[in-house]
Amino acid sequence: MKLFLIPTPLADDTSADVLSAQVSESVKNLDVFFAENLRTARRFISGLKLGKVIDTLTFYDLNKETPEVETLAQLKALLKEGKNAGVLSEAGCPGVADPGATAVKIAHQLNIEVVPLVGPSSLLLALMASGLNGQSFVFHGYLPIERAQRVKTIKYLEKEAMARKQTQLFIETPYRNNQVMEDLLIHCEPTTRLCVACNLTAPDGFVKTLFVKDWKNKPYDLHRKPTVFLIG
């Protein structure tokens, strides 16, 4: 048995630009999928236009609420039947800031071969284009929701970036992006470099790195736009 890690686009209508032929070929040969969002997964597979009948495919939920024992039982059953399966993220690469990591961990425990496929990762794309340190970096996931704790975390990450010469990456729920940006501009040192990577691979996407003091003079609107923040 093999477990294929299938990347999905970061932006709508970009599959042809960001996915390799290997992705379509792998999906074509699979009938079982673990997916973070079943509706998104079905739409993605339909959009590849492979002639697959969606109702004949098997989908298993794999999100942050899915019990690990449930995924374990499903993978054990597939292993016994000798069936290959795929893991689909909501966007980007499975297993990276993604609940697909659970299926991958279990696959290794069961000695199932894991096959990662090439595709877009917002974290890697942001780091590549930031001009910040690409040899030493840390991804912290989501910042705290409560503002006082978020500000405390931002100050800590800035100190880490300066002391270790290490790029600090983090994300936020898109509808809170502007609040995070505001906190960064208020509480970071003027000479700290801040990179904003927004809507990557989309027509209106951009990556811009400026000193905090220079960001304060730039208009921005990150509301509801997937964004990666980097400081260094």
Coordinates of N, CA and C in Angstrom, one line a residue:
M1 N 0.8 -1.2 0.0 CA 0.0 0.0 0.0 C 0.9 1.3 0.0
K2 N 0.4 2.3 -0.7 CA 1.0 3.6 -0.7 C 0.0 4.7 -0.3
L3 N 0.6 5.7 0.4 CA -0.2 6.8 0.8 C 0.4 8.1 0.1
F4 N -0.4 8.6 -0.9 CA 0.0 9.7 -1.7 C -0.4 11.0 -1.0
L5 N 0.6 11.9 -0.9 CA 0.3 13.3 -0.3 C 0.1 14.2 -1.5
I6 N -1.1 14.6 -1.7 CA -1.5 15.3 -3.0 C -1.7 16.8 -2.7
P7 N -0.8 17.6 -3.3 CA -1.0 19.1 -3.1 C -2.2 19.6 -3.9
T8 N -2.8 20.7 -3.3 CA -3.9 21.4 -4.0 C -3.5 22.8 -4.2
P9 N -4.2 23.5 -5.1 CA -3.9 24.9 -5.4 C -4.1 25.8 -4.2
L10 N -3.4 26.9 -4.1 CA -3.6 27.9 -3.1 C -4.6 28.9 -3.5
A11 N -4.8 29.1 -4.8 CA -5.8 30.1 -5.3 C -6.6 29.4 -6.4
D12 N -7.8 29.9 -6.5 CA -8.8 29.3 -7.5 C -8.2 29.4 -8.9
D13 N -8.6 28.4 -9.7 CA -8.3 28.4 -11.2 C -6.8 28.5 -11.5
T14 N -6.0 27.9 -10.6 CA -4.5 27.9 -10.9 C -3.9 26.5 -11.0
S15 N -4.7 25.4 -11.0 CA -4.2 24.1 -11.0 C -3.3 23.8 -12.1
A16 N -3.6 24.3 -13.3 CA -2.8 24.1 -14.5 C -1.4 24.7 -14.4
D17 N -1.3 25.8 -13.6 CA -0.1 26.5 -13.4 C 0.8 26.0 -12.3
V18 N 0.2 25.4 -11.2 CA 1.0 25.1 -10.1 C 1.1 23.6 -9.8
L19 N 0.4 22.8 -10.5 CA 0.4 21.3 -10.2 C 1.1 20.6 -11.4
S20 N 1.9 19.6 -11.0 CA 2.5 18.8 -12.0 C 1.6 17.7 -12.6
A21 N 2.0 17.1 -13.7 CA 1.3 16.1 -14.3 C 1.2 14.8 -13.4
Q22 N 2.2 14.7 -12.5 CA 2.2 13.6 -11.6 C 1.0 13.6 -10.6
V23 N 0.6 14.8 -10.3 CA -0.6 15.0 -9.4 C -1.8 14.4 -10.0
S24 N -2.1 14.8 -11.3 CA -3.3 14.3 -12.0 C -3.2 12.8 -12.2
E25 N -2.1 12.3 -12.5 CA -1.9 10.9 -12.8 C -2.1 10.1 -11.5
S26 N -1.7 10.6 -10.4 CA -1.9 9.9 -9.1 C -3.3 9.9 -8.7
V27 N -4.0 11.0 -8.8 CA -5.4 11.1 -8.5 C -6.2 10.2 -9.4
K28 N -5.9 10.1 -10.7 CA -6.6 9.3 -11.6 C -6.6 7.8 -11.2
N29 N -5.5 7.4 -10.5 CA -5.4 6.0 -10.1 C -5.8 5.7 -8.7
L30 N -6.4 6.7 -8.0 CA -6.8 6.5 -6.7 C -8.4 6.6 -6.5
D31 N -8.9 5.8 -5.6 CA -10.3 5.8 -5.4 C -10.7 6.1 -3.9
V32 N -9.6 6.3 -3.1 CA -9.8 6.5 -1.7 C -9.0 7.7 -1.3
F33 N -9.7 8.7 -0.6 CA -9.0 9.9 -0.2 C -9.3 10.3 1.2
F34 N -8.3 10.8 1.9 CA -8.5 11.4 3.2 C -8.4 12.9 3.0
A35 N -9.5 13.7 3.4 CA -9.6 15.1 3.1 C -9.9 15.9 4.3
E36 N -9.3 17.1 4.3 CA -9.6 18.1 5.4 C -11.0 18.6 5.2
N37 N -11.4 18.9 4.0 CA -12.7 19.4 3.7 C -13.3 18.6 2.5
L38 N -14.3 17.8 2.7 CA -14.8 16.9 1.7 C -15.4 17.7 0.5
R39 N -16.0 18.8 0.7 CA -16.6 19.5 -0.4 C -15.5 20.1 -1.3
T40 N -14.4 20.6 -0.7 CA -13.3 21.2 -1.4 C -12.6 20.1 -2.2
A41 N -12.4 18.9 -1.5 CA -11.8 17.7 -2.1 C -12.5 17.3 -3.4
R42 N -13.8 17.2 -3.3 CA -14.6 16.7 -4.4 C -14.5 17.8 -5.6
R43 N -14.6 19.0 -5.2 CA -14.5 20.1 -6.3 C -13.1 20.1 -6.9
F44 N -12.1 19.8 -6.1 CA -10.7 19.8 -6.7 C -10.6 18.6 -7.7
I45 N -11.0 17.4 -7.3 CA -10.9 16.3 -8.2 C -11.8 16.5 -9.4
S46 N -13.0 17.0 -9.3 CA -13.8 17.3 -10.5 C -13.1 18.3 -11.4
G47 N -12.5 19.2 -10.8 CA -11.8 20.3 -11.6 C -10.6 19.8 -12.4
L48 N -10.1 18.6 -12.0 CA -8.9 18.0 -12.8 C -9.4 17.4 -14.1
K49 N -10.7 17.2 -14.2 CA -11.3 16.7 -15.4 C -10.7 15.3 -15.9
L50 N -10.7 14.4 -14.9 CA -10.1 13.1 -15.2 C -11.1 12.0 -15.6
G51 N -12.4 12.4 -15.6 CA -13.4 11.5 -16.0 C -13.8 10.6 -14.8
K52 N -13.4 10.9 -13.6 CA -13.8 10.1 -12.4 C -15.2 10.5 -12.0
V53 N -15.9 9.5 -11.6 CA -17.3 9.7 -11.1 C -17.1 9.9 -9.6
I54 N -17.4 11.1 -9.1 CA -17.1 11.4 -7.7 C -17.9 10.5 -6.7
D55 N -19.1 10.2 -7.1 CA -19.9 9.4 -6.2 C -19.4 8.0 -6.0
T56 N -18.5 7.5 -6.9 CA -17.9 6.2 -6.7 C -16.7 6.2 -5.8
L57 N -16.2 7.4 -5.4 CA -15.0 7.5 -4.6 C -15.3 7.4 -3.2
T58 N -14.4 7.0 -2.4 CA -14.5 7.0 -0.9 C -13.7 8.1 -0.3
F59 N -14.4 8.9 0.6 CA -13.7 10.0 1.2 C -13.8 9.8 2.7
Y60 N -12.7 10.0 3.4 CA -12.7 10.0 4.9 C -12.3 11.4 5.4
D61 N -13.1 11.8 6.4 CA -12.7 13.1 7.0 C -11.4 13.0 7.7
L62 N -10.6 14.1 7.5 CA -9.3 14.1 8.3 C -9.1 15.6 8.6
N63 N -9.7 16.1 9.6 CA -9.5 17.5 10.1 C -9.1 17.5 11.5
K64 N -8.9 18.7 12.1 CA -8.4 18.7 13.5 C -9.3 18.1 14.5
E65 N -10.6 17.8 14.1 CA -11.5 17.2 15.0 C -11.6 15.7 14.9
T66 N -10.9 15.1 13.9 CA -11.0 13.7 13.6 C -10.2 12.9 14.6
P67 N -10.8 12.0 15.3 CA -10.1 11.1 16.3 C -9.0 10.3 15.6
E68 N -7.8 10.3 16.2 CA -6.7 9.6 15.6 C -7.0 8.1 15.5
V69 N -7.7 7.5 16.4 CA -8.0 6.1 16.4 C -8.9 5.8 15.1
E70 N -9.7 6.8 14.7 CA -10.6 6.6 13.5 C -9.7 6.5 12.3
T71 N -8.7 7.4 12.1 CA -7.8 7.3 11.0 C -7.0 6.1 11.0
L72 N -6.6 5.7 12.2 CA -5.8 4.4 12.3 C -6.6 3.2 11.8
A73 N -7.8 3.1 12.2 CA -8.7 2.0 11.8 C -8.9 2.0 10.3
Q74 N -9.1 3.2 9.7 CA -9.3 3.3 8.3 C -8.0 2.9 7.5
L75 N -6.9 3.3 8.0 CA -5.6 3.0 7.3 C -5.3 1.5 7.4
K76 N -5.6 0.9 8.6 CA -5.4 -0.5 8.8 C -6.3 -1.3 7.8
A77 N -7.5 -0.9 7.7 CA -8.4 -1.6 6.8 C -7.9 -1.5 5.3
L78 N -7.5 -0.3 4.9 CA -6.9 -0.2 3.6 C -5.7 -1.0 3.3
L79 N -4.8 -1.0 4.4 CA -3.6 -1.8 4.3 C -3.9 -3.3 4.1
K80 N -4.9 -3.8 4.8 CA -5.4 -5.2 4.7 C -5.9 -5.5 3.3
E81 N -6.6 -4.5 2.7 CA -7.2 -4.7 1.4 C -6.2 -4.4 0.3
G82 N -5.0 -3.8 0.7 CA -4.0 -3.5 -0.3 C -4.3 -2.3 -1.2
K83 N -5.2 -1.4 -0.7 CA -5.6 -0.3 -1.5 C -4.7 1.0 -1.2
N84 N -4.3 1.6 -2.3 CA -3.6 2.9 -2.1 C -4.6 4.0 -1.8
A85 N -4.1 5.1 -1.2 CA -5.0 6.2 -0.8 C -4.3 7.5 -1.0
G86 N -5.0 8.6 -1.0 CA -4.4 9.9 -1.1 C -4.9 10.8 0.0
V87 N -4.0 11.8 0.4 CA -4.4 12.8 1.4 C -4.5 14.1 0.7
L88 N -5.6 14.8 0.9 CA -5.8 16.1 0.3 C -5.9 17.2 1.4
S89 N -5.2 18.3 1.2 CA -5.2 19.4 2.1 C -6.3 20.3 1.6
E90 N -6.7 21.2 2.5 CA -7.7 22.3 2.1 C -7.0 23.2 1.0
A91 N -5.7 23.5 1.2 CA -5.0 24.2 0.2 C -3.5 24.0 0.5
G92 N -2.7 23.8 -0.6 CA -1.3 23.6 -0.4 C -0.9 22.2 -0.2
C93 N 0.1 21.9 0.6 CA 0.7 20.6 0.8 C 0.2 19.9 2.0
P94 N -0.3 18.7 1.9 CA -0.7 17.9 3.1 C 0.4 17.7 4.1
G95 N 0.1 17.8 5.3 CA 1.0 17.5 6.4 C 1.8 18.7 6.8
V96 N 1.8 19.8 6.1 CA 2.5 21.0 6.5 C 1.5 22.1 7.0
A97 N 1.5 22.3 8.3 CA 0.4 23.2 8.9 C -1.0 22.6 8.5
D98 N -1.1 21.3 8.6 CA -2.3 20.6 8.1 C -2.5 19.3 8.8
P99 N -3.8 19.0 9.1 CA -4.1 17.8 9.8 C -3.7 16.5 9.1
G100 N -3.4 16.6 7.8 CA -2.9 15.4 7.1 C -1.7 14.7 7.8
A101 N -1.0 15.5 8.6 CA 0.2 15.0 9.3 C -0.2 13.8 10.1
T102 N -1.4 13.7 10.6 CA -1.8 12.6 11.4 C -1.8 11.3 10.6
A103 N -2.4 11.3 9.4 CA -2.4 10.2 8.6 C -1.0 9.7 8.2
V104 N -0.1 10.7 8.0 CA 1.3 10.4 7.6 C 2.0 9.7 8.8
K105 N 1.8 10.2 10.0 CA 2.4 9.6 11.2 C 1.9 8.1 11.4
I106 N 0.6 7.9 11.2 CA 0.1 6.6 11.3 C 0.6 5.7 10.2
A107 N 0.7 6.2 9.0 CA 1.2 5.4 7.9 C 2.6 4.9 8.2
H108 N 3.5 5.7 8.8 CA 4.8 5.3 9.1 C 4.8 4.2 10.2
Q109 N 3.8 4.3 11.1 CA 3.7 3.3 12.2 C 3.3 2.0 11.6
L110 N 2.5 2.0 10.6 CA 2.0 0.8 9.9 C 2.9 0.3 8.8
N111 N 4.0 1.0 8.6 CA 5.0 0.6 7.5 C 4.3 0.8 6.1
I112 N 3.5 1.8 6.0 CA 2.9 2.1 4.7 C 3.8 3.1 4.0
E113 N 4.1 2.9 2.7 CA 5.0 3.8 2.0 C 4.3 5.2 1.8
V114 N 5.0 6.2 2.1 CA 4.4 7.6 2.0 C 5.1 8.2 0.8
V115 N 4.2 8.8 -0.2 CA 4.7 9.3 -1.4 C 4.3 10.8 -1.5
P116 N 5.2 11.8 -1.2 CA 4.9 13.2 -1.3 C 5.0 13.6 -2.8
L117 N 4.0 14.4 -3.2 CA 4.0 14.9 -4.6 C 4.3 16.4 -4.5
V118 N 4.9 16.9 -5.6 CA 5.3 18.3 -5.7 C 4.1 19.2 -5.9
G119 N 4.1 20.3 -5.1 CA 3.0 21.3 -5.3 C 3.3 22.5 -4.5
P120 N 2.4 23.5 -4.5 CA 2.6 24.8 -3.9 C 2.5 24.8 -2.4
S121 N 3.5 25.4 -1.7 CA 3.4 25.6 -0.2 C 3.5 27.0 0.0
S122 N 2.5 27.6 0.6 CA 2.6 29.1 0.9 C 3.7 29.4 1.8
L123 N 4.1 28.6 2.7 CA 5.2 28.9 3.6 C 6.5 28.9 2.8
L124 N 6.8 27.9 2.0 CA 8.0 27.9 1.3 C 8.1 29.0 0.2
L125 N 7.0 29.3 -0.5 CA 7.0 30.3 -1.4 C 7.2 31.7 -0.8
A126 N 6.6 31.9 0.4 CA 6.8 33.1 1.1 C 8.3 33.3 1.5
L127 N 8.9 32.2 2.1 CA 10.3 32.3 2.5 C 11.2 32.5 1.3
M128 N 10.9 31.8 0.2 CA 11.8 32.0 -1.0 C 11.8 33.5 -1.4
A129 N 10.7 34.1 -1.4 CA 10.5 35.4 -2.0 C 10.8 36.6 -1.0
S130 N 11.0 36.2 0.3 CA 11.1 37.2 1.3 C 12.4 38.0 1.4
G131 N 13.5 37.3 1.0 CA 14.8 37.9 1.2 C 15.3 37.8 2.6
L132 N 14.6 37.1 3.4 CA 15.0 36.9 4.8 C 15.8 35.5 4.9
N133 N 16.3 35.2 6.0 CA 17.2 34.0 6.2 C 16.4 32.8 5.8
G134 N 16.9 32.1 4.8 CA 16.3 30.8 4.3 C 17.0 29.6 4.8
Q135 N 18.0 29.8 5.7 CA 18.8 28.7 6.2 C 18.4 28.4 7.6
S136 N 17.9 29.4 8.3 CA 17.4 29.2 9.7 C 16.1 29.9 9.9
F137 N 15.1 29.1 10.1 CA 13.7 29.7 10.1 C 12.8 28.8 11.0
V138 N 11.7 29.3 11.5 CA 10.8 28.6 12.3 C 9.4 29.0 11.9
F139 N 8.5 28.0 11.8 CA 7.1 28.3 11.5 C 6.3 28.1 12.8
H140 N 5.5 29.1 13.2 CA 4.8 29.1 14.5 C 3.3 28.8 14.4
G141 N 2.8 28.7 13.2 CA 1.4 28.5 13.0 C 0.6 29.7 13.3
Y142 N -0.5 29.6 14.0 CA -1.4 30.7 14.3 C -1.0 31.5 15.5
L143 N -1.1 32.8 15.5 CA -0.9 33.6 16.7 C -2.1 33.5 17.7
P144 N -1.9 33.8 19.0 CA -3.0 33.8 19.9 C -4.1 34.7 19.5
I145 N -5.3 34.4 19.8 CA -6.5 35.2 19.4 C -6.6 36.5 20.3
E146 N -6.4 36.3 21.6 CA -6.5 37.4 22.5 C -5.4 38.4 22.3
R147 N -5.7 39.6 22.2 CA -4.8 40.6 21.7 C -3.5 40.8 22.6
A148 N -3.7 40.8 23.9 CA -2.6 41.0 24.8 C -1.6 39.9 24.6
Q149 N -2.1 38.7 24.5 CA -1.2 37.5 24.4 C -0.6 37.5 23.0
R150 N -1.3 38.0 22.0 CA -0.8 38.1 20.6 C 0.4 39.1 20.6
V151 N 0.2 40.2 21.2 CA 1.3 41.2 21.2 C 2.5 40.7 21.9
K152 N 2.3 40.0 23.0 CA 3.4 39.4 23.8 C 4.1 38.4 22.9
T153 N 3.4 37.6 22.1 CA 4.0 36.6 21.2 C 4.8 37.3 20.1
I154 N 4.2 38.3 19.6 CA 4.9 39.1 18.5 C 6.3 39.6 19.0
K155 N 6.3 40.2 20.2 CA 7.5 40.7 20.8 C 8.5 39.6 21.0
Y156 N 8.0 38.5 21.5 CA 8.9 37.3 21.7 C 9.5 36.9 20.3
L157 N 8.7 36.8 19.3 CA 9.2 36.3 18.0 C 10.2 37.3 17.4
E158 N 10.0 38.6 17.6 CA 10.9 39.6 17.2 C 12.3 39.4 17.9
K159 N 12.3 39.2 19.2 CA 13.5 39.0 19.9 C 14.2 37.8 19.4
E160 N 13.5 36.7 19.2 CA 14.1 35.5 18.6 C 14.7 35.7 17.3
A161 N 14.0 36.4 16.4 CA 14.5 36.7 15.1 C 15.9 37.5 15.2
M162 N 15.9 38.5 16.1 CA 17.1 39.3 16.2 C 18.3 38.5 16.9
A163 N 18.0 37.8 17.9 CA 19.0 37.1 18.7 C 19.6 35.9 17.9
R164 N 18.7 35.2 17.2 CA 19.2 34.0 16.5 C 19.5 34.2 15.0
K165 N 19.2 35.4 14.6 CA 19.3 35.7 13.1 C 18.5 34.7 12.3
Q166 N 17.2 34.5 12.8 CA 16.4 33.4 12.3 C 15.0 34.0 11.9
T167 N 14.6 33.6 10.7 CA 13.3 34.1 10.2 C 12.1 33.4 11.0
Q168 N 11.2 34.2 11.4 CA 10.0 33.7 12.1 C 8.8 33.9 11.2
L169 N 8.1 32.7 10.9 CA 7.0 32.7 10.1 C 5.7 32.4 10.9
F170 N 4.6 33.0 10.6 CA 3.3 32.7 11.2 C 2.2 33.2 10.3
I171 N 1.0 32.7 10.6 CA -0.2 33.0 9.9 C -1.3 33.4 10.8
E172 N -2.4 33.8 10.2 CA -3.6 34.2 11.0 C -4.8 33.8 10.2
T173 N -5.9 33.6 10.8 CA -7.2 33.5 10.1 C -7.4 34.7 9.3
P174 N -7.7 34.6 8.0 CA -7.7 35.7 7.1 C -8.5 36.9 7.5
Y175 N -9.6 36.7 8.3 CA -10.4 37.9 8.7 C -9.8 38.6 9.9
R176 N -8.6 38.1 10.4 CA -7.9 38.8 11.5 C -6.6 39.4 11.0
N177 N -6.3 39.3 9.7 CA -5.0 39.7 9.2 C -4.7 41.2 9.4
N178 N -5.7 42.0 9.2 CA -5.4 43.5 9.4 C -5.1 43.8 10.9
Q179 N -5.8 43.1 11.8 CA -5.5 43.3 13.2 C -4.1 42.9 13.6
V180 N -3.6 41.8 13.0 CA -2.3 41.3 13.2 C -1.3 42.3 12.6
M181 N -1.5 42.8 11.4 CA -0.6 43.7 10.8 C -0.5 45.0 11.6
E182 N -1.6 45.5 12.1 CA -1.7 46.7 13.0 C -0.8 46.4 14.2
D183 N -0.9 45.3 14.9 CA -0.1 45.0 16.0 C 1.4 44.9 15.7
L184 N 1.7 44.4 14.6 CA 3.1 44.3 14.1 C 3.7 45.7 14.0
L185 N 3.0 46.6 13.4 CA 3.5 47.9 13.1 C 3.6 48.8 14.4
I186 N 2.7 48.5 15.3 CA 2.7 49.2 16.6 C 3.8 48.7 17.5
H187 N 4.0 47.4 17.6 CA 4.8 46.9 18.6 C 6.2 46.4 18.2
C188 N 6.5 46.3 16.9 CA 7.8 45.9 16.5 C 8.7 47.1 16.3
E189 N 10.0 46.9 16.4 CA 11.0 47.9 16.3 C 11.0 48.5 14.9
P190 N 11.2 49.8 14.7 CA 11.1 50.4 13.3 C 12.1 49.7 12.3
T191 N 13.2 49.2 12.8 CA 14.2 48.6 11.9 C 14.0 47.1 11.7
T192 N 13.0 46.5 12.3 CA 12.7 45.1 12.0 C 12.2 44.9 10.6
R193 N 12.7 43.9 9.9 CA 12.2 43.6 8.6 C 10.9 42.8 8.7
L194 N 9.9 43.2 8.0 CA 8.6 42.5 8.0 C 8.3 42.2 6.5
C195 N 8.0 40.9 6.3 CA 7.6 40.5 5.0 C 6.1 40.0 5.1
V196 N 5.3 40.5 4.1 CA 3.9 40.1 4.0 C 3.8 39.4 2.6
A197 N 3.4 38.1 2.7 CA 3.1 37.3 1.5 C 1.6 37.0 1.4
C198 N 1.0 37.7 0.5 CA -0.5 37.6 0.4 C -1.0 37.0 -0.8
N199 N -2.0 36.2 -0.7 CA -2.7 35.6 -1.9 C -1.8 35.0 -2.9
L200 N -0.8 34.2 -2.4 CA 0.2 33.7 -3.2 C -0.4 32.8 -4.4
T201 N 0.2 33.0 -5.5 CA -0.2 32.3 -6.8 C -1.4 32.9 -7.5
A202 N -2.2 33.8 -6.8 CA -3.4 34.4 -7.3 C -2.9 35.6 -8.2
P203 N -3.8 36.0 -9.1 CA -3.4 37.2 -9.9 C -3.1 38.5 -9.1
D204 N -3.8 38.6 -8.0 CA -3.5 39.8 -7.1 C -2.6 39.5 -6.0
G205 N -1.9 38.4 -6.0 CA -1.0 38.1 -5.0 C 0.3 38.9 -5.0
F206 N 0.9 39.0 -3.8 CA 2.2 39.8 -3.7 C 3.0 39.4 -2.6
V207 N 4.3 39.6 -2.7 CA 5.2 39.4 -1.6 C 6.1 40.7 -1.4
K208 N 6.1 41.3 -0.2 CA 6.8 42.6 -0.1 C 7.5 42.6 1.3
T209 N 8.8 42.9 1.3 CA 9.5 43.0 2.5 C 10.0 44.4 2.7
L210 N 9.7 45.0 3.9 CA 10.1 46.4 4.2 C 10.4 46.5 5.7
F211 N 11.2 47.5 6.0 CA 11.3 47.8 7.5 C 9.9 48.2 8.0
V212 N 9.7 47.9 9.3 CA 8.4 48.2 9.9 C 8.2 49.7 9.7
K213 N 9.2 50.6 9.9 CA 8.9 52.0 9.8 C 8.4 52.4 8.4
D214 N 8.8 51.6 7.3 CA 8.4 51.9 6.0 C 7.0 51.4 5.7
W215 N 6.7 50.2 6.4 CA 5.3 49.7 6.2 C 4.3 50.7 6.7
K216 N 4.7 51.5 7.7 CA 3.7 52.4 8.3 C 3.2 53.5 7.3
N217 N 4.0 53.7 6.2 CA 3.6 54.6 5.2 C 2.9 54.0 4.0
K218 N 2.7 52.7 4.1 CA 2.1 51.9 3.0 C 0.6 51.6 3.3
P219 N -0.3 51.8 2.4 CA -1.6 51.3 2.6 C -1.7 49.8 2.4
Y220 N -2.5 49.2 3.1 CA -2.6 47.7 3.0 C -4.0 47.3 3.3
D221 N -4.5 46.2 2.7 CA -5.8 45.6 3.1 C -5.6 44.1 2.9
L222 N -5.4 43.4 4.0 CA -5.2 41.9 3.9 C -6.5 41.2 4.4
H223 N -7.6 41.9 4.5 CA -8.8 41.2 5.0 C -9.3 40.1 4.1
R224 N -9.4 38.9 4.8 CA -9.9 37.7 4.1 C -9.0 37.3 2.9
K225 N -7.7 37.6 3.0 CA -6.8 37.2 2.0 C -5.7 36.3 2.7
P226 N -5.6 35.0 2.3 CA -4.6 34.2 2.9 C -3.2 34.8 2.9
T227 N -2.6 35.0 4.1 CA -1.4 35.7 4.2 C -0.4 35.0 5.1
V228 N 0.9 35.0 4.7 CA 2.0 34.6 5.6 C 2.8 35.8 6.0
F229 N 3.0 35.9 7.3 CA 3.8 37.0 7.9 C 5.2 36.4 8.2
L230 N 6.3 37.2 7.9 CA 7.6 36.8 8.3 C 8.4 38.0 8.9
I231 N 9.1 37.8 9.9 CA 9.9 38.8 10.5 C 11.3 38.3 10.6
G232 N 12.3 39.2 10.4 CA 13.7 38.8 10.5 C 14.7 40.0 10.4

